[in-house]
Amino acid sequence: MRWALVKVSLAVTTMVVVAFAVPLGLVIRELARDRAFSNAEREAAAVAPALSITTDRDELERVVASAGSDAGMAVHLPAGDGQEALELGRRRAAEADIAAVRKLGRASTTGVAGGSTLLQPVALSTGKIAVVEVYVPESDVTNGVGTAWAVLAAVGVALILGSVAVADRLGVRMVRPAQRLVEGAHDLGEGRLGARVPEEGPSELRLAAVAFNSMADQVVQLLANERELAADLSHRLRTPLTVLRLNTASLGEGPAADQTRTAVEQLEREVDTIIRTAREAKPQTAAAGPGAGCDAAEVVRERMAFWSALAEDEGRKWRVAGADRPVRIPVARADLAAALDALLGNVFRHTAEGTAFAVDVHNGEDAVIVLVSDAGPGIPDPEAAMARGRGSGSDGSTGLGLDIVRRLAESTGGDVRIGSSVLGGTEVRIWIQLDGRAPATGGHRQPRRRRPGRLAAAYHRSRSR
């Protein structure tokens, strides 16, 4: 906008300067020409009284010398009354031009080498017509024109530069608040909730800044209310969890009792984590920096050990692949465990007993793929299943589990895909980027896969098993 305003101002001012400077320059040239020929007419008029009185050569020479210059003036007397034609000074005009002036009886100008001549007819006492010739050099005609044109050009350039400077200042005054508004909106979209815009500039931009700041305040207040609500709702779970934990004490000993107590303890820890996070207003994202994150293989082994007991009770076959060596990912351990629990919980919740499932981990140079697949009936509408709050369409499905998985992947720049597994059911693929890029904003984004070679080969090998 700023440069557009400067260009418009430059174009308009240039057209105005040209529209005024060109005619003014032509007028200055005509004025210089008129001034030169007016001087020539005055010199010719100074000789006319003497010609009307005498035609004596000596007298006329003195008059010509006093009126002008011998090199610039000439007098042409016609022959008559026994006298021969007399010419004083240097004649430059053609004989035909002089004769035409005598015949017509009025002054005229004619071009000669190096300039022009003014031919002025003068009536003698004898009734004859003498012609006074005054030479006007080209330098006299253009005297001062170049300087005047240079001054006009300088004034025009100064006006153009001045208008550009004024337009630039006006553009800055208009564009800078708009840029700050854009930057504030971008910062707010990136999650920097403290972004505010100075309320300055033109009235329209000031009103826009006021509206933006009010909107940002509303967003902060809504998020604060949401965090308080999440903390309150989570806190309400403490009472039934306490009762459930007390009831587990009466279960006695055995693997099932131990697993139940472990699950209750983990649930209490998760509720505490939710309450602390909501109160402290800290997002549950992976820590950044060298050494941050977790070992995905270790987390997979741990969670599969937890779910394997329930799988044995329901007669499910299960398999883990690729978790025999460390696989570092830029994701917090608790977040990855929550995502795996959400996916494995969906397998147990939405497939019949005896349905097999598998978890595969593929480690590449720039990404890690975690596959959770089952031999169930599959998901008829994968896109709807990824929508928060919609779920797969089955009873008891809200879609929040898959939303947790999606946000975990996108926090690294990756994504989540739902497809058909080699087991015949659903396959959820979690693509976790390792290059430390910022998470995608503004909707779902496809990850940039720079070197898919070994990772893609491992992925396809797992699907062909």
Short mmCIF file of N, CA, C and O in Angstrom, two decimals, residues 324-369:
data_model
loop_
_atom_site.label_atom_id
_atom_site.label_comp_id
_atom_site.label_asym_id
_atom_site.label_seq_id
_atom_site.Cartn_x
_atom_site.Cartn_y
_atom_site.Cartn_z
N ASP A 324 12.44 -52.78 19.55
CA ASP A 324 13.54 -53.47 20.21
C ASP A 324 14.79 -52.61 20.33
O ASP A 324 15.79 -53.04 20.89
N ARG A 325 14.75 -51.40 19.79
CA ARG A 325 15.90 -50.51 19.89
C ARG A 325 15.38 -49.09 20.18
O ARG A 325 14.24 -48.77 19.83
N PRO A 326 16.19 -48.21 20.79
CA PRO A 326 15.73 -46.87 21.14
C PRO A 326 15.32 -46.06 19.92
O PRO A 326 15.98 -46.11 18.87
N VAL A 327 14.23 -45.34 20.06
CA VAL A 327 13.73 -44.46 19.00
C VAL A 327 13.36 -43.13 19.66
O VAL A 327 12.31 -43.00 20.29
N ARG A 328 14.23 -42.14 19.52
CA ARG A 328 14.00 -40.84 20.15
C ARG A 328 13.06 -39.99 19.29
O ARG A 328 13.22 -39.90 18.07
N ILE A 329 12.08 -39.38 19.93
CA ILE A 329 11.14 -38.49 19.25
C ILE A 329 10.95 -37.24 20.09
O ILE A 329 11.09 -37.28 21.32
N PRO A 330 10.64 -36.10 19.45
CA PRO A 330 10.47 -34.83 20.19
C PRO A 330 9.07 -34.70 20.78
O PRO A 330 8.38 -33.70 20.56
N VAL A 331 8.64 -35.69 21.53
CA VAL A 331 7.31 -35.70 22.13
C VAL A 331 7.45 -36.11 23.59
O VAL A 331 8.24 -37.01 23.92
N ALA A 332 6.71 -35.46 24.46
CA ALA A 332 6.76 -35.81 25.89
C ALA A 332 6.26 -37.24 26.10
O ALA A 332 5.36 -37.71 25.39
N ARG A 333 6.85 -37.90 27.07
CA ARG A 333 6.50 -39.30 27.34
C ARG A 333 5.02 -39.44 27.67
O ARG A 333 4.34 -40.35 27.17
N ALA A 334 4.51 -38.55 28.52
CA ALA A 334 3.10 -38.65 28.90
C ALA A 334 2.18 -38.46 27.70
O ALA A 334 1.13 -39.11 27.60
N ASP A 335 2.55 -37.57 26.77
CA ASP A 335 1.71 -37.33 25.60
C ASP A 335 1.66 -38.56 24.69
O ASP A 335 0.60 -38.94 24.19
N LEU A 336 2.83 -39.17 24.45
CA LEU A 336 2.84 -40.37 23.61
C LEU A 336 2.07 -41.51 24.27
O LEU A 336 1.32 -42.23 23.60
N ALA A 337 2.23 -41.66 25.59
CA ALA A 337 1.50 -42.71 26.29
C ALA A 337 0.00 -42.47 26.20
O ALA A 337 -0.79 -43.42 25.98
N ALA A 338 -0.42 -41.21 26.32
CA ALA A 338 -1.86 -40.91 26.22
C ALA A 338 -2.38 -41.21 24.82
O ALA A 338 -3.49 -41.73 24.65
N ALA A 339 -1.57 -40.90 23.79
CA ALA A 339 -2.01 -41.18 22.42
C ALA A 339 -2.12 -42.68 22.17
O ALA A 339 -3.10 -43.15 21.56
N LEU A 340 -1.13 -43.45 22.63
CA LEU A 340 -1.20 -44.90 22.44
C LEU A 340 -2.37 -45.50 23.21
O LEU A 340 -3.08 -46.39 22.70
N ASP A 341 -2.60 -45.03 24.43
CA ASP A 341 -3.74 -45.54 25.20
C ASP A 341 -5.06 -45.22 24.51
O ASP A 341 -5.99 -46.04 24.52
N ALA A 342 -5.13 -44.01 23.89
CA ALA A 342 -6.36 -43.66 23.18
C ALA A 342 -6.60 -44.60 22.00
O ALA A 342 -7.73 -45.09 21.79
N LEU A 343 -5.54 -44.91 21.22
CA LEU A 343 -5.71 -45.78 20.06
C LEU A 343 -5.98 -47.23 20.49
O LEU A 343 -6.86 -47.89 19.93
N LEU A 344 -5.22 -47.73 21.45
CA LEU A 344 -5.43 -49.12 21.90
C LEU A 344 -6.77 -49.25 22.62
O LEU A 344 -7.45 -50.28 22.50
N GLY A 345 -7.16 -48.21 23.34
CA GLY A 345 -8.47 -48.25 23.96
C GLY A 345 -9.58 -48.32 22.94
O GLY A 345 -10.60 -49.01 23.15
N ASN A 346 -9.40 -47.61 21.80
CA ASN A 346 -10.40 -47.70 20.73
C ASN A 346 -10.49 -49.12 20.16
O ASN A 346 -11.56 -49.59 19.80
N VAL A 347 -9.31 -49.78 20.07
CA VAL A 347 -9.33 -51.16 19.55
C VAL A 347 -10.16 -52.06 20.46
O VAL A 347 -11.02 -52.83 20.00
N PHE A 348 -9.94 -51.95 21.75
CA PHE A 348 -10.68 -52.80 22.69
C PHE A 348 -12.15 -52.39 22.79
O PHE A 348 -13.02 -53.23 23.02
N ARG A 349 -12.41 -51.09 22.58
CA ARG A 349 -13.77 -50.61 22.76
C ARG A 349 -14.64 -50.88 21.54
O ARG A 349 -15.85 -51.15 21.67
N HIS A 350 -14.07 -50.81 20.35
CA HIS A 350 -14.88 -50.84 19.13
C HIS A 350 -14.67 -52.08 18.28
O HIS A 350 -15.14 -52.14 17.14
N THR A 351 -13.96 -53.06 18.79
CA THR A 351 -13.83 -54.34 18.08
C THR A 351 -14.25 -55.47 19.02
O THR A 351 -14.19 -55.34 20.25
N ALA A 352 -14.66 -56.55 18.41
CA ALA A 352 -15.14 -57.69 19.21
C ALA A 352 -13.98 -58.40 19.90
O ALA A 352 -12.82 -58.29 19.49
N GLU A 353 -14.29 -59.14 20.96
CA GLU A 353 -13.27 -59.92 21.65
C GLU A 353 -12.67 -60.95 20.69
O GLU A 353 -13.37 -61.55 19.87
N GLY A 354 -11.40 -61.16 20.83
CA GLY A 354 -10.70 -62.08 19.94
C GLY A 354 -10.12 -61.42 18.72
O GLY A 354 -9.42 -62.07 17.93
N THR A 355 -10.37 -60.10 18.52
CA THR A 355 -9.83 -59.38 17.36
C THR A 355 -8.35 -59.07 17.58
O THR A 355 -7.97 -58.50 18.61
N ALA A 356 -7.53 -59.43 16.62
CA ALA A 356 -6.09 -59.23 16.74
C ALA A 356 -5.74 -57.76 16.50
O ALA A 356 -6.45 -57.03 15.80
N PHE A 357 -4.59 -57.32 17.02
CA PHE A 357 -4.11 -55.95 16.79
C PHE A 357 -2.58 -55.97 16.85
O PHE A 357 -1.96 -56.94 17.32
N ALA A 358 -1.98 -54.88 16.37
CA ALA A 358 -0.52 -54.81 16.30
C ALA A 358 -0.08 -53.36 16.40
O ALA A 358 -0.82 -52.44 16.03
N VAL A 359 1.15 -53.16 16.90
CA VAL A 359 1.77 -51.84 16.96
C VAL A 359 3.14 -51.96 16.33
O VAL A 359 3.95 -52.83 16.72
N ASP A 360 3.41 -51.12 15.32
CA ASP A 360 4.69 -51.13 14.61
C ASP A 360 5.34 -49.76 14.73
O ASP A 360 4.67 -48.72 14.62
N VAL A 361 6.64 -49.75 14.94
CA VAL A 361 7.42 -48.51 15.02
C VAL A 361 8.48 -48.54 13.93
O VAL A 361 9.26 -49.49 13.84
N HIS A 362 8.49 -47.50 13.09
CA HIS A 362 9.47 -47.40 12.00
C HIS A 362 10.26 -46.12 12.20
O HIS A 362 9.69 -45.03 12.27
N ASN A 363 11.57 -46.26 12.28
CA ASN A 363 12.46 -45.12 12.54
C ASN A 363 13.17 -44.73 11.26
O ASN A 363 13.83 -45.55 10.62
N GLY A 364 13.03 -43.46 10.85
CA GLY A 364 13.69 -42.95 9.66
C GLY A 364 14.64 -41.83 10.01
O GLY A 364 14.84 -41.47 11.17
N GLU A 365 15.26 -41.25 8.97
CA GLU A 365 16.22 -40.18 9.20
C GLU A 365 15.53 -38.89 9.63
O GLU A 365 16.10 -38.10 10.39
N ASP A 366 14.34 -38.62 9.14
CA ASP A 366 13.69 -37.36 9.44
C ASP A 366 12.31 -37.54 10.06
O ASP A 366 11.62 -36.56 10.35
N ALA A 367 11.86 -38.77 10.27
CA ALA A 367 10.53 -38.99 10.83
C ALA A 367 10.45 -40.37 11.45
O ALA A 367 11.25 -41.27 11.14
N VAL A 368 9.48 -40.53 12.34
CA VAL A 368 9.17 -41.81 12.96
C VAL A 368 7.69 -42.09 12.71
O VAL A 368 6.85 -41.21 12.89
N ILE A 369 7.38 -43.32 12.27
CA ILE A 369 6.00 -43.72 12.03
C ILE A 369 5.60 -44.76 13.08
O ILE A 369 6.32 -45.73 13.30
#
